[in-house]
Amino acid sequence: KEFDLANDTQLCPVERNALSDFYNSTKGAEWTDRTNWLDEYTRYCDWKGVTCDDDKQHVTNLTLANNGLSGRLRESIGNLTSIKVLDLSDNDIKGSIPAEVGQLSELTYLRLSYNAFTGTAECLEELTKLQLLHLNSNRITEMPNMTQFNKNENMKSAFVTDCGVPSAFNEAPKCE
């Protein structure tokens, strides 16, 4: 049997594995700034764009805006269960937004704008703590039901669609 410590959560925490998978699926070797990423002697809390809680146990912030990310966002992002801020805007991430993003119950700030996401974003409707949601300039065909977000008195900003191109729609959506 092969000796592999990747599944030993004492030596290789679930969040480190999730971030490693994120790095590989978004073509981390091609990022503009990948300081300390996957360095075996550096805690994942010290990787570029990663912030952890005071105990250095859980990721609370992943901010890699305008950093040359491409590829796809994978389901393992859902293993960052304490994350409050996820800002991957201004990159070139493709594919659908994984349903697991909608299970990040602590999320207050979500910026995925200016990427190449496709499909639906309905999975985000359960994010009741959101204060900011930016999905604009993607190719998302079905947006979350904004009624739920309108009930959230903490919501400060929601910019989910463009009134123009580029768009997956044949005609520009009507903005009210």
GROMACS .gro file of N, CA and C in nm:
model
  528
    1LYS      N    1   0.083  -0.118   0.000
    1LYS     CA    2   0.000   0.000   0.000
    1LYS      C    3   0.088   0.125   0.000
    2GLU      N    4   0.048   0.221  -0.078
    2GLU     CA    5   0.124   0.344  -0.092
    2GLU      C    6   0.116   0.429   0.035
    3PHE      N    7   0.228   0.491   0.072
    3PHE     CA    8   0.234   0.578   0.190
    3PHE      C    9   0.198   0.720   0.146
    4ASP      N   10   0.085   0.772   0.195
    4ASP     CA   11   0.038   0.904   0.152
    4ASP      C   12  -0.019   0.978   0.272
    5LEU      N   13   0.037   1.094   0.302
    5LEU     CA   14  -0.008   1.173   0.416
    5LEU      C   15  -0.114   1.277   0.378
    6ALA      N   16  -0.149   1.285   0.252
    6ALA     CA   17  -0.246   1.385   0.207
    6ALA      C   18  -0.381   1.368   0.276
    7ASN      N   19  -0.414   1.247   0.316
    7ASN     CA   20  -0.543   1.223   0.381
    7ASN      C   21  -0.534   1.225   0.534
    8ASP      N   22  -0.416   1.251   0.587
    8ASP     CA   23  -0.398   1.262   0.732
    8ASP      C   24  -0.426   1.407   0.772
    9THR      N   25  -0.543   1.432   0.832
    9THR     CA   26  -0.585   1.570   0.861
    9THR      C   27  -0.500   1.636   0.969
   10GLN      N   28  -0.424   1.559   1.048
   10GLN     CA   29  -0.333   1.619   1.146
   10GLN      C   30  -0.214   1.681   1.075
   11LEU      N   31  -0.160   1.609   0.979
   11LEU     CA   32  -0.042   1.657   0.907
   11LEU      C   33  -0.077   1.740   0.784
   12CYS      N   34  -0.191   1.715   0.727
   12CYS     CA   35  -0.233   1.787   0.607
   12CYS      C   36  -0.380   1.823   0.623
   13PRO      N   37  -0.409   1.938   0.684
   13PRO     CA   38  -0.548   1.976   0.712
   13PRO      C   39  -0.635   1.983   0.587
   14VAL      N   40  -0.764   1.959   0.607
   14VAL     CA   41  -0.862   1.959   0.498
   14VAL      C   42  -0.855   2.091   0.420
   15GLU      N   43  -0.839   2.202   0.491
   15GLU     CA   44  -0.836   2.331   0.423
   15GLU      C   45  -0.711   2.347   0.337
   16ARG      N   46  -0.599   2.294   0.381
   16ARG     CA   47  -0.478   2.298   0.299
   16ARG      C   48  -0.501   2.217   0.171
   17ASN      N   49  -0.563   2.100   0.184
   17ASN     CA   50  -0.593   2.018   0.066
   17ASN      C   51  -0.688   2.092  -0.028
   18ALA      N   52  -0.789   2.160   0.029
   18ALA     CA   53  -0.884   2.236  -0.054
   18ALA      C   54  -0.813   2.348  -0.128
   19LEU      N   55  -0.723   2.418  -0.061
   19LEU     CA   56  -0.648   2.526  -0.126
   19LEU      C   57  -0.552   2.472  -0.231
   20SER      N   58  -0.491   2.357  -0.204
   20SER     CA   59  -0.402   2.294  -0.303
   20SER      C   60  -0.480   2.257  -0.429
   21ASP      N   61  -0.598   2.200  -0.408
   21ASP     CA   62  -0.684   2.165  -0.522
   21ASP      C   63  -0.726   2.291  -0.597
   22PHE      N   64  -0.759   2.397  -0.524
   22PHE     CA   65  -0.795   2.525  -0.585
   22PHE      C   66  -0.679   2.577  -0.670
   23TYR      N   67  -0.558   2.573  -0.617
   23TYR     CA   68  -0.439   2.619  -0.688
   23TYR      C   69  -0.422   2.542  -0.820
   24ASN      N   70  -0.432   2.411  -0.811
   24ASN     CA   71  -0.413   2.328  -0.931
   24ASN      C   72  -0.525   2.347  -1.033
   25SER      N   73  -0.649   2.358  -0.987
   25SER     CA   74  -0.762   2.369  -1.081
   25SER      C   75  -0.773   2.507  -1.144
   26THR      N   76  -0.708   2.608  -1.083
   26THR     CA   77  -0.710   2.742  -1.142
   26THR      C   78  -0.573   2.778  -1.200
   27LYS      N   79  -0.495   2.676  -1.232
   27LYS     CA   80  -0.366   2.689  -1.300
   27LYS      C   81  -0.270   2.781  -1.224
   28GLY      N   82  -0.251   2.749  -1.096
   28GLY     CA   83  -0.169   2.830  -1.008
   28GLY      C   84  -0.029   2.859  -1.058
   29ALA      N   85   0.030   2.768  -1.131
   29ALA     CA   86   0.166   2.790  -1.182
   29ALA      C   87   0.172   2.910  -1.277
   30GLU      N   88   0.055   2.951  -1.328
   30GLU     CA   89   0.049   3.064  -1.422
   30GLU      C   90   0.001   3.194  -1.356
   31TRP      N   91  -0.027   3.192  -1.227
   31TRP     CA   92  -0.076   3.312  -1.159
   31TRP      C   93   0.028   3.424  -1.164
   32THR      N   94  -0.020   3.545  -1.153
   32THR     CA   95   0.068   3.662  -1.149
   32THR      C   96   0.153   3.660  -1.022
   33ASP      N   97   0.089   3.634  -0.908
   33ASP     CA   98   0.161   3.628  -0.780
   33ASP      C   99   0.115   3.502  -0.705
   34ARG      N  100   0.202   3.408  -0.690
   34ARG     CA  101   0.170   3.283  -0.620
   34ARG      C  102   0.262   3.262  -0.500
   35THR      N  103   0.300   3.372  -0.437
   35THR     CA  104   0.393   3.369  -0.324
   35THR      C  105   0.352   3.266  -0.218
   36ASN      N  106   0.442   3.177  -0.190
   36ASN     CA  107   0.431   3.073  -0.086
   36ASN      C  108   0.333   2.959  -0.118
   37TRP      N  109   0.254   2.967  -0.224
   37TRP     CA  110   0.155   2.862  -0.251
   37TRP      C  111   0.225   2.728  -0.270
   38LEU      N  112   0.174   2.630  -0.201
   38LEU     CA  113   0.219   2.490  -0.202
   38LEU      C  114   0.359   2.470  -0.145
   39ASP      N  115   0.418   2.573  -0.087
   39ASP     CA  116   0.547   2.558  -0.021
   39ASP      C  117   0.527   2.469   0.101
   40GLU      N  118   0.596   2.357   0.104
   40GLU     CA  119   0.575   2.259   0.210
   40GLU      C  120   0.618   2.308   0.348
   41TYR      N  121   0.698   2.413   0.353
   41TYR     CA  122   0.745   2.465   0.482
   41TYR      C  123   0.671   2.591   0.526
   42THR      N  124   0.570   2.631   0.449
   42THR     CA  125   0.494   2.752   0.481
   42THR      C  126   0.350   2.713   0.512
   43ARG      N  127   0.299   2.764   0.624
   43ARG     CA  128   0.159   2.739   0.658
   43ARG      C  129   0.069   2.798   0.550
   44TYR      N  130  -0.039   2.731   0.520
   44TYR     CA  131  -0.131   2.780   0.417
   44TYR      C  132  -0.188   2.918   0.452
   45CYS      N  133  -0.191   2.952   0.579
   45CYS     CA  134  -0.238   3.084   0.621
   45CYS      C  135  -0.144   3.196   0.576
   46ASP      N  136  -0.024   3.159   0.533
   46ASP     CA  137   0.074   3.257   0.486
   46ASP      C  138   0.088   3.259   0.334
   47TRP      N  139   0.001   3.187   0.265
   47TRP     CA  140   0.004   3.190   0.120
   47TRP      C  141  -0.059   3.320   0.071
   48LYS      N  142  -0.012   3.370  -0.041
   48LYS     CA  143  -0.062   3.494  -0.099
   48LYS      C  144  -0.215   3.488  -0.112
   49GLY      N  145  -0.283   3.590  -0.056
   49GLY     CA  146  -0.428   3.602  -0.070
   49GLY      C  147  -0.509   3.525   0.031
   50VAL      N  148  -0.444   3.448   0.119
   50VAL     CA  149  -0.514   3.367   0.219
   50VAL      C  150  -0.500   3.434   0.355
   51THR      N  151  -0.613   3.450   0.424
   51THR     CA  152  -0.615   3.500   0.561
   51THR      C  153  -0.686   3.396   0.646
   52CYS      N  154  -0.633   3.371   0.764
   52CYS     CA  155  -0.694   3.273   0.855
   52CYS      C  156  -0.740   3.342   0.983
   53ASP      N  157  -0.815   3.268   1.063
   53ASP     CA  158  -0.861   3.319   1.192
   53ASP      C  159  -0.741   3.335   1.286
   54ASP      N  160  -0.766   3.388   1.404
   54ASP     CA  161  -0.659   3.416   1.499
   54ASP      C  162  -0.581   3.292   1.541
   55ASP      N  163  -0.646   3.177   1.542
   55ASP     CA  164  -0.580   3.052   1.580
   55ASP      C  165  -0.503   2.987   1.464
   56LYS      N  166  -0.506   3.050   1.348
   56LYS     CA  167  -0.438   2.998   1.229
   56LYS      C  168  -0.485   2.857   1.194
   57GLN      N  169  -0.614   2.833   1.214
   57GLN     CA  170  -0.670   2.701   1.186
   57GLN      C  171  -0.761   2.701   1.063
   58HIS      N  172  -0.838   2.810   1.045
   58HIS     CA  173  -0.940   2.812   0.940
   58HIS      C  174  -0.926   2.933   0.850
   59VAL      N  175  -0.942   2.910   0.721
   59VAL     CA  176  -0.937   3.017   0.623
   59VAL      C  177  -1.063   3.102   0.637
   60THR      N  178  -1.045   3.232   0.651
   60THR     CA  179  -1.158   3.325   0.660
   60THR      C  180  -1.166   3.416   0.538
   61ASN      N  181  -1.059   3.424   0.462
   61ASN     CA  182  -1.056   3.517   0.350
   61ASN      C  183  -0.967   3.460   0.240
   62LEU      N  184  -1.020   3.457   0.119
   62LEU     CA  185  -0.941   3.418   0.002
   62LEU      C  186  -0.960   3.527  -0.102
   63THR      N  187  -0.859   3.610  -0.119
   63THR     CA  188  -0.866   3.725  -0.209
   63THR      C  189  -0.754   3.716  -0.311
   64LEU      N  190  -0.791   3.681  -0.433
   64LEU     CA  191  -0.694   3.668  -0.543
   64LEU      C  192  -0.747   3.740  -0.667
   65ALA      N  193  -0.802   3.858  -0.646
   65ALA     CA  194  -0.855   3.936  -0.758
   65ALA      C  195  -0.743   3.978  -0.852
   66ASN      N  196  -0.774   3.976  -0.982
   66ASN     CA  197  -0.681   4.022  -1.085
   66ASN      C  198  -0.542   3.958  -1.068
   67ASN      N  199  -0.540   3.826  -1.061
   67ASN     CA  200  -0.415   3.756  -1.036
   67ASN      C  201  -0.384   3.648  -1.141
   68GLY      N  202  -0.454   3.654  -1.254
   68GLY     CA  203  -0.423   3.560  -1.362
   68GLY      C  204  -0.475   3.419  -1.342
   69LEU      N  205  -0.578   3.402  -1.258
   69LEU     CA  206  -0.637   3.270  -1.239
   69LEU      C  207  -0.716   3.231  -1.363
   70SER      N  208  -0.710   3.104  -1.399
   70SER     CA  209  -0.791   3.052  -1.510
   70SER      C  210  -0.832   2.910  -1.470
   71GLY      N  211  -0.877   2.832  -1.564
   71GLY     CA  212  -0.923   2.699  -1.528
   71GLY      C  213  -1.062   2.703  -1.468
   72ARG      N  214  -1.088   2.616  -1.370
   72ARG     CA  215  -1.222   2.602  -1.313
   72ARG      C  216  -1.217   2.604  -1.161
   73LEU      N  217  -1.329   2.644  -1.104
   73LEU     CA  218  -1.347   2.638  -0.960
   73LEU      C  219  -1.408   2.503  -0.927
   74ARG      N  220  -1.343   2.428  -0.839
   74ARG     CA  221  -1.388   2.291  -0.810
   74ARG      C  222  -1.468   2.283  -0.681
   75GLU      N  223  -1.533   2.170  -0.663
   75GLU     CA  224  -1.620   2.146  -0.548
   75GLU      C  225  -1.546   2.156  -0.415
   76SER      N  226  -1.418   2.130  -0.413
   76SER     CA  227  -1.341   2.132  -0.288
   76SER      C  228  -1.340   2.270  -0.223
   77ILE      N  229  -1.377   2.374  -0.296
   77ILE     CA  230  -1.388   2.507  -0.235
   77ILE      C  231  -1.485   2.503  -0.117
   78GLY      N  232  -1.578   2.409  -0.120
   78GLY     CA  233  -1.675   2.393  -0.013
   78GLY      C  234  -1.613   2.346   0.119
   79ASN      N  235  -1.489   2.301   0.116
   79ASN     CA  236  -1.420   2.260   0.239
   79ASN      C  237  -1.364   2.378   0.318
   80LEU      N  238  -1.376   2.498   0.263
   80LEU     CA  239  -1.334   2.618   0.337
   80LEU      C  240  -1.454   2.669   0.416
   81THR      N  241  -1.497   2.593   0.513
   81THR     CA  242  -1.625   2.614   0.580
   81THR      C  243  -1.632   2.739   0.666
   82SER      N  244  -1.521   2.801   0.699
   82SER     CA  245  -1.522   2.922   0.782
   82SER      C  246  -1.499   3.048   0.701
   83ILE      N  247  -1.492   3.036   0.570
   83ILE     CA  248  -1.459   3.151   0.486
   83ILE      C  249  -1.571   3.256   0.491
   84LYS      N  250  -1.529   3.381   0.504
   84LYS     CA  251  -1.623   3.494   0.507
   84LYS      C  252  -1.610   3.580   0.382
   85VAL      N  253  -1.490   3.586   0.325
   85VAL     CA  254  -1.464   3.669   0.208
   85VAL      C  255  -1.404   3.582   0.098
   86LEU      N  256  -1.468   3.583  -0.018
   86LEU     CA  257  -1.416   3.513  -0.135
   86LEU      C  258  -1.418   3.611  -0.252
   87ASP      N  259  -1.301   3.656  -0.291
   87ASP     CA  260  -1.289   3.753  -0.400
   87ASP      C  261  -1.195   3.697  -0.505
   88LEU      N  262  -1.254   3.648  -0.613
   88LEU     CA  263  -1.179   3.593  -0.726
   88LEU      C  264  -1.208   3.675  -0.852
   89SER      N  265  -1.248   3.798  -0.835
   89SER     CA  266  -1.289   3.883  -0.948
   89SER      C  267  -1.170   3.916  -1.039
   90ASP      N  268  -1.204   3.957  -1.159
   90ASP     CA  269  -1.105   4.002  -1.258
   90ASP      C  270  -1.001   3.895  -1.291
   91ASN      N  271  -1.048   3.775  -1.318
   91ASN     CA  272  -0.963   3.665  -1.360
   91ASN      C  273  -1.024   3.601  -1.485
   92ASP      N  274  -0.997   3.478  -1.511
   92ASP     CA  275  -1.052   3.410  -1.629
   92ASP      C  276  -1.097   3.269  -1.591
   93ILE      N  277  -1.169   3.259  -1.479
   93ILE     CA  278  -1.217   3.129  -1.433
   93ILE      C  279  -1.341   3.092  -1.514
   94LYS      N  280  -1.343   2.969  -1.562
   94LYS     CA  281  -1.449   2.923  -1.651
   94LYS      C  282  -1.537   2.819  -1.582
   95GLY      N  283  -1.643   2.778  -1.651
   95GLY     CA  284  -1.729   2.673  -1.600
   95GLY      C  285  -1.835   2.727  -1.506
   96SER      N  286  -1.903   2.636  -1.441
   96SER     CA  287  -2.012   2.676  -1.352
   96SER      C  288  -1.959   2.705  -1.212
   97ILE      N  289  -2.039   2.779  -1.137
   97ILE     CA  290  -2.009   2.804  -0.996
   97ILE      C  291  -2.052   2.677  -0.922
   98PRO      N  292  -1.961   2.609  -0.854
   98PRO     CA  293  -1.998   2.484  -0.786
   98PRO      C  294  -2.107   2.508  -0.681
   99ALA      N  295  -2.198   2.415  -0.670
   99ALA     CA  296  -2.306   2.425  -0.571
   99ALA      C  297  -2.249   2.439  -0.430
  100GLU      N  298  -2.131   2.388  -0.406
  100GLU     CA  299  -2.068   2.394  -0.274
  100GLU      C  300  -2.044   2.538  -0.228
  101VAL      N  301  -2.031   2.632  -0.322
  101VAL     CA  302  -2.016   2.772  -0.282
  101VAL      C  303  -2.141   2.817  -0.206
  102GLY      N  304  -2.256   2.769  -0.247
  102GLY     CA  305  -2.381   2.802  -0.179
  102GLY      C  306  -2.394   2.743  -0.040
  103GLN      N  307  -2.303   2.655  -0.003
  103GLN     CA  308  -2.304   2.595   0.131
  103GLN      C  309  -2.204   2.660   0.225
  104LEU      N  310  -2.136   2.764   0.178
  104LEU     CA  311  -2.040   2.835   0.262
  104LEU      C  312  -2.117   2.935   0.348
  105SER      N  313  -2.176   2.885   0.455
  105SER     CA  314  -2.275   2.959   0.534
  105SER      C  315  -2.221   3.082   0.605
  106GLU      N  316  -2.090   3.096   0.618
  106GLU     CA  317  -2.032   3.213   0.684
  106GLU      C  318  -1.999   3.326   0.586
  107LEU      N  319  -2.017   3.300   0.458
  107LEU     CA  320  -1.979   3.396   0.354
  107LEU      C  321  -2.056   3.527   0.366
  108THR      N  322  -1.983   3.638   0.373
  108THR     CA  323  -2.045   3.770   0.379
  108THR      C  324  -2.011   3.853   0.255
  109TYR      N  325  -1.906   3.817   0.186
  109TYR     CA  326  -1.855   3.898   0.076
  109TYR      C  327  -1.816   3.803  -0.037
  110LEU      N  328  -1.886   3.810  -0.149
  110LEU     CA  329  -1.860   3.721  -0.262
  110LEU      C  330  -1.846   3.802  -0.390
  111ARG      N  331  -1.725   3.806  -0.444
  111ARG     CA  332  -1.700   3.875  -0.570
  111ARG      C  333  -1.642   3.775  -0.669
  112LEU      N  334  -1.723   3.740  -0.769
  112LEU     CA  335  -1.680   3.653  -0.878
  112LEU      C  336  -1.692   3.724  -1.012
  113SER      N  337  -1.709   3.854  -1.010
  113SER     CA  338  -1.729   3.932  -1.131
  113SER      C  339  -1.607   3.929  -1.223
  114TYR      N  340  -1.632   3.957  -1.350
  114TYR     CA  341  -1.528   3.964  -1.453
  114TYR      C  342  -1.447   3.834  -1.463
  115ASN      N  343  -1.520   3.724  -1.480
  115ASN     CA  344  -1.462   3.594  -1.508
  115ASN      C  345  -1.534   3.538  -1.630
  116ALA      N  346  -1.541   3.410  -1.644
  116ALA     CA  347  -1.611   3.347  -1.756
  116ALA      C  348  -1.702   3.236  -1.704
  117PHE      N  349  -1.763   3.260  -1.587
  117PHE     CA  350  -1.855   3.161  -1.531
  117PHE      C  351  -1.978   3.146  -1.620
  118THR      N  352  -2.029   3.024  -1.629
  118THR     CA  353  -2.148   2.995  -1.709
  118THR      C  354  -2.248   2.921  -1.620
  119GLY      N  355  -2.363   2.892  -1.676
  119GLY     CA  356  -2.463   2.814  -1.604
  119GLY      C  357  -2.546   2.901  -1.511
  120THR      N  358  -2.586   2.843  -1.400
  120THR     CA  359  -2.674   2.914  -1.308
  120THR      C  360  -2.599   2.954  -1.181
  121ALA      N  361  -2.661   3.046  -1.108
  121ALA     CA  362  -2.605   3.088  -0.980
  121ALA      C  363  -2.709   3.073  -0.870
  122GLU      N  364  -2.807   2.989  -0.895
  122GLU     CA  365  -2.914   2.970  -0.797
  122GLU      C  366  -2.864   2.912  -0.666
  123CYS      N  367  -2.752   2.842  -0.670
  123CYS     CA  368  -2.697   2.782  -0.548
  123CYS      C  369  -2.663   2.887  -0.443
  124LEU      N  370  -2.653   3.012  -0.481
  124LEU     CA  371  -2.614   3.118  -0.388
  124LEU      C  372  -2.730   3.171  -0.305
  125GLU      N  373  -2.851   3.127  -0.335
  125GLU     CA  374  -2.970   3.180  -0.268
  125GLU      C  375  -2.971   3.151  -0.118
  126GLU      N  376  -2.898   3.049  -0.073
  126GLU     CA  377  -2.898   3.012   0.068
  126GLU      C  378  -2.795   3.088   0.152
  127LEU      N  379  -2.720   3.176   0.089
  127LEU     CA  380  -2.616   3.250   0.161
  127LEU      C  381  -2.678   3.369   0.234
  128THR      N  382  -2.732   3.344   0.351
  128THR     CA  383  -2.811   3.444   0.423
  128THR      C  384  -2.727   3.552   0.490
  129LYS      N  385  -2.597   3.532   0.503
  129LYS     CA  386  -2.512   3.632   0.568
  129LYS      C  387  -2.446   3.728   0.468
  130LEU      N  388  -2.472   3.708   0.340
  130LEU     CA  389  -2.408   3.793   0.238
  130LEU      C  390  -2.438   3.940   0.261
  131GLN      N  391  -2.333   4.020   0.251
  131GLN     CA  392  -2.346   4.165   0.255
  131GLN      C  393  -2.311   4.225   0.120
  132LEU      N  394  -2.232   4.150   0.042
  132LEU     CA  395  -2.192   4.196  -0.090
  132LEU      C  396  -2.189   4.078  -0.185
  133LEU      N  397  -2.252   4.093  -0.300
  133LEU     CA  398  -2.256   3.989  -0.404
  133LEU      C  399  -2.232   4.053  -0.539
  134HIS      N  400  -2.121   4.019  -0.604
  134HIS     CA  401  -2.090   4.071  -0.737
  134HIS      C  402  -2.066   3.953  -0.831
  135LEU      N  403  -2.154   3.940  -0.930
  135LEU     CA  404  -2.144   3.833  -1.029
  135LEU      C  405  -2.137   3.888  -1.172
  136ASN      N  406  -2.136   4.017  -1.186
  136ASN     CA  407  -2.144   4.080  -1.318
  136ASN      C  408  -2.027   4.042  -1.409
  137SER      N  409  -2.051   4.058  -1.537
  137SER     CA  410  -1.952   4.029  -1.642
  137SER      C  411  -1.907   3.884  -1.643
  138ASN      N  412  -2.005   3.796  -1.637
  138ASN     CA  413  -1.987   3.652  -1.656
  138ASN      C  414  -2.089   3.610  -1.762
  139ARG      N  415  -2.106   3.485  -1.780
  139ARG     CA  416  -2.206   3.435  -1.875
  139ARG      C  417  -2.305   3.344  -1.803
  140ILE      N  418  -2.353   3.393  -1.692
  140ILE     CA  419  -2.447   3.319  -1.608
  140ILE      C  420  -2.587   3.337  -1.666
  141THR      N  421  -2.657   3.227  -1.686
  141THR     CA  422  -2.789   3.233  -1.750
  141THR      C  423  -2.904   3.246  -1.651
  142GLU      N  424  -2.887   3.197  -1.530
  142GLU     CA  425  -2.992   3.211  -1.429
  142GLU      C  426  -2.931   3.264  -1.301
  143MET      N  427  -2.978   3.381  -1.261
  143MET     CA  428  -2.926   3.447  -1.143
  143MET      C  429  -3.001   3.400  -1.019
  144PRO      N  430  -2.943   3.424  -0.901
  144PRO     CA  431  -3.015   3.390  -0.778
  144PRO      C  432  -3.141   3.475  -0.764
  145ASN      N  433  -3.238   3.425  -0.692
  145ASN     CA  434  -3.360   3.499  -0.664
  145ASN      C  435  -3.325   3.614  -0.570
  146MET      N  436  -3.336   3.734  -0.619
  146MET     CA  437  -3.294   3.850  -0.541
  146MET      C  438  -3.391   3.883  -0.429
  147THR      N  439  -3.509   3.823  -0.427
  147THR     CA  440  -3.605   3.848  -0.320
  147THR      C  441  -3.544   3.811  -0.185
  148GLN      N  442  -3.475   3.699  -0.181
  148GLN     CA  443  -3.412   3.654  -0.057
  148GLN      C  444  -3.307   3.755  -0.011
  149PHE      N  445  -3.231   3.810  -0.104
  149PHE     CA  446  -3.127   3.905  -0.067
  149PHE      C  447  -3.187   4.038  -0.023
  150ASN      N  448  -3.299   4.075  -0.081
  150ASN     CA  449  -3.365   4.200  -0.041
  150ASN      C  450  -3.412   4.195   0.104
  151LYS      N  451  -3.439   4.075   0.155
  151LYS     CA  452  -3.481   4.059   0.294
  151LYS      C  453  -3.365   4.073   0.391
  152ASN      N  454  -3.244   4.057   0.341
  152ASN     CA  455  -3.126   4.063   0.426
  152ASN      C  456  -3.090   4.208   0.453
  153GLU      N  457  -3.115   4.253   0.574
  153GLU     CA  458  -3.089   4.393   0.607
  153GLU      C  459  -2.941   4.426   0.613
  154ASN      N  460  -2.854   4.326   0.614
  154ASN     CA  461  -2.710   4.350   0.613
  154ASN      C  462  -2.654   4.371   0.472
  155MET      N  463  -2.734   4.339   0.369
  155MET     CA  464  -2.687   4.348   0.231
  155MET      C  465  -2.653   4.493   0.195
  156LYS      N  466  -2.528   4.514   0.156
  156LYS     CA  467  -2.483   4.648   0.122
  156LYS      C  468  -2.476   4.669  -0.029
  157SER      N  469  -2.443   4.561  -0.103
  157SER     CA  470  -2.424   4.576  -0.247
  157SER      C  471  -2.453   4.443  -0.317
  158ALA      N  472  -2.531   4.450  -0.423
  158ALA     CA  473  -2.555   4.332  -0.506
  158ALA      C  474  -2.555   4.377  -0.651
  159PHE      N  475  -2.457   4.333  -0.726
  159PHE     CA  476  -2.447   4.363  -0.867
  159PHE      C  477  -2.429   4.229  -0.936
  160VAL      N  478  -2.540   4.175  -0.987
  160VAL     CA  479  -2.535   4.038  -1.035
  160VAL      C  480  -2.541   4.024  -1.186
  161THR      N  481  -2.584   4.125  -1.256
  161THR     CA  482  -2.594   4.112  -1.401
  161THR      C  483  -2.561   4.244  -1.469
  162ASP      N  484  -2.531   4.236  -1.594
  162ASP     CA  485  -2.503   4.355  -1.673
  162ASP      C  486  -2.624   4.388  -1.757
  163CYS      N  487  -2.640   4.512  -1.786
  163CYS     CA  488  -2.745   4.556  -1.880
  163CYS      C  489  -2.677   4.579  -2.014
  164GLY      N  490  -2.626   4.477  -2.072
  164GLY     CA  491  -2.555   4.490  -2.199
  164GLY      C  492  -2.472   4.368  -2.227
  165VAL      N  493  -2.368   4.385  -2.306
  165VAL     CA  494  -2.283   4.274  -2.345
  165VAL      C  495  -2.149   4.286  -2.273
  166PRO      N  496  -2.069   4.182  -2.256
  166PRO     CA  497  -2.095   4.048  -2.304
  166PRO      C  498  -2.203   3.980  -2.221
  167SER      N  499  -2.281   3.896  -2.287
  167SER     CA  500  -2.390   3.830  -2.219
  167SER      C  501  -2.420   3.699  -2.286
  168ALA      N  502  -2.474   3.606  -2.210
  168ALA     CA  503  -2.517   3.479  -2.266
  168ALA      C  504  -2.657   3.491  -2.324
  169PHE      N  505  -2.719   3.607  -2.301
  169PHE     CA  506  -2.855   3.629  -2.350
  169PHE      C  507  -2.850   3.684  -2.492
  170ASN      N  508  -2.952   3.649  -2.572
  170ASN     CA  509  -2.958   3.705  -2.709
  170ASN      C  510  -2.985   3.854  -2.705
  171GLU      N  511  -3.063   3.896  -2.607
  171GLU     CA  512  -3.091   4.037  -2.587
  171GLU      C  513  -3.046   4.074  -2.447
  172ALA      N  514  -3.013   4.200  -2.431
  172ALA     CA  515  -2.969   4.245  -2.298
  172ALA      C  516  -3.085   4.230  -2.199
  173PRO      N  517  -3.058   4.183  -2.077
  173PRO     CA  518  -3.165   4.173  -1.977
  173PRO      C  519  -3.220   4.311  -1.945
  174LYS      N  520  -3.348   4.315  -1.912
  174LYS     CA  521  -3.410   4.442  -1.874
  174LYS      C  522  -3.370   4.473  -1.730
  175CYS      N  523  -3.315   4.590  -1.711
  175CYS     CA  524  -3.276   4.632  -1.579
  175CYS      C  525  -3.379   4.729  -1.522
  176GLU      N  526  -3.411   4.708  -1.397
  176GLU     CA  527  -3.512   4.793  -1.334
  176GLU      C  528  -3.448   4.883  -1.232
   0.00000   0.00000   0.00000
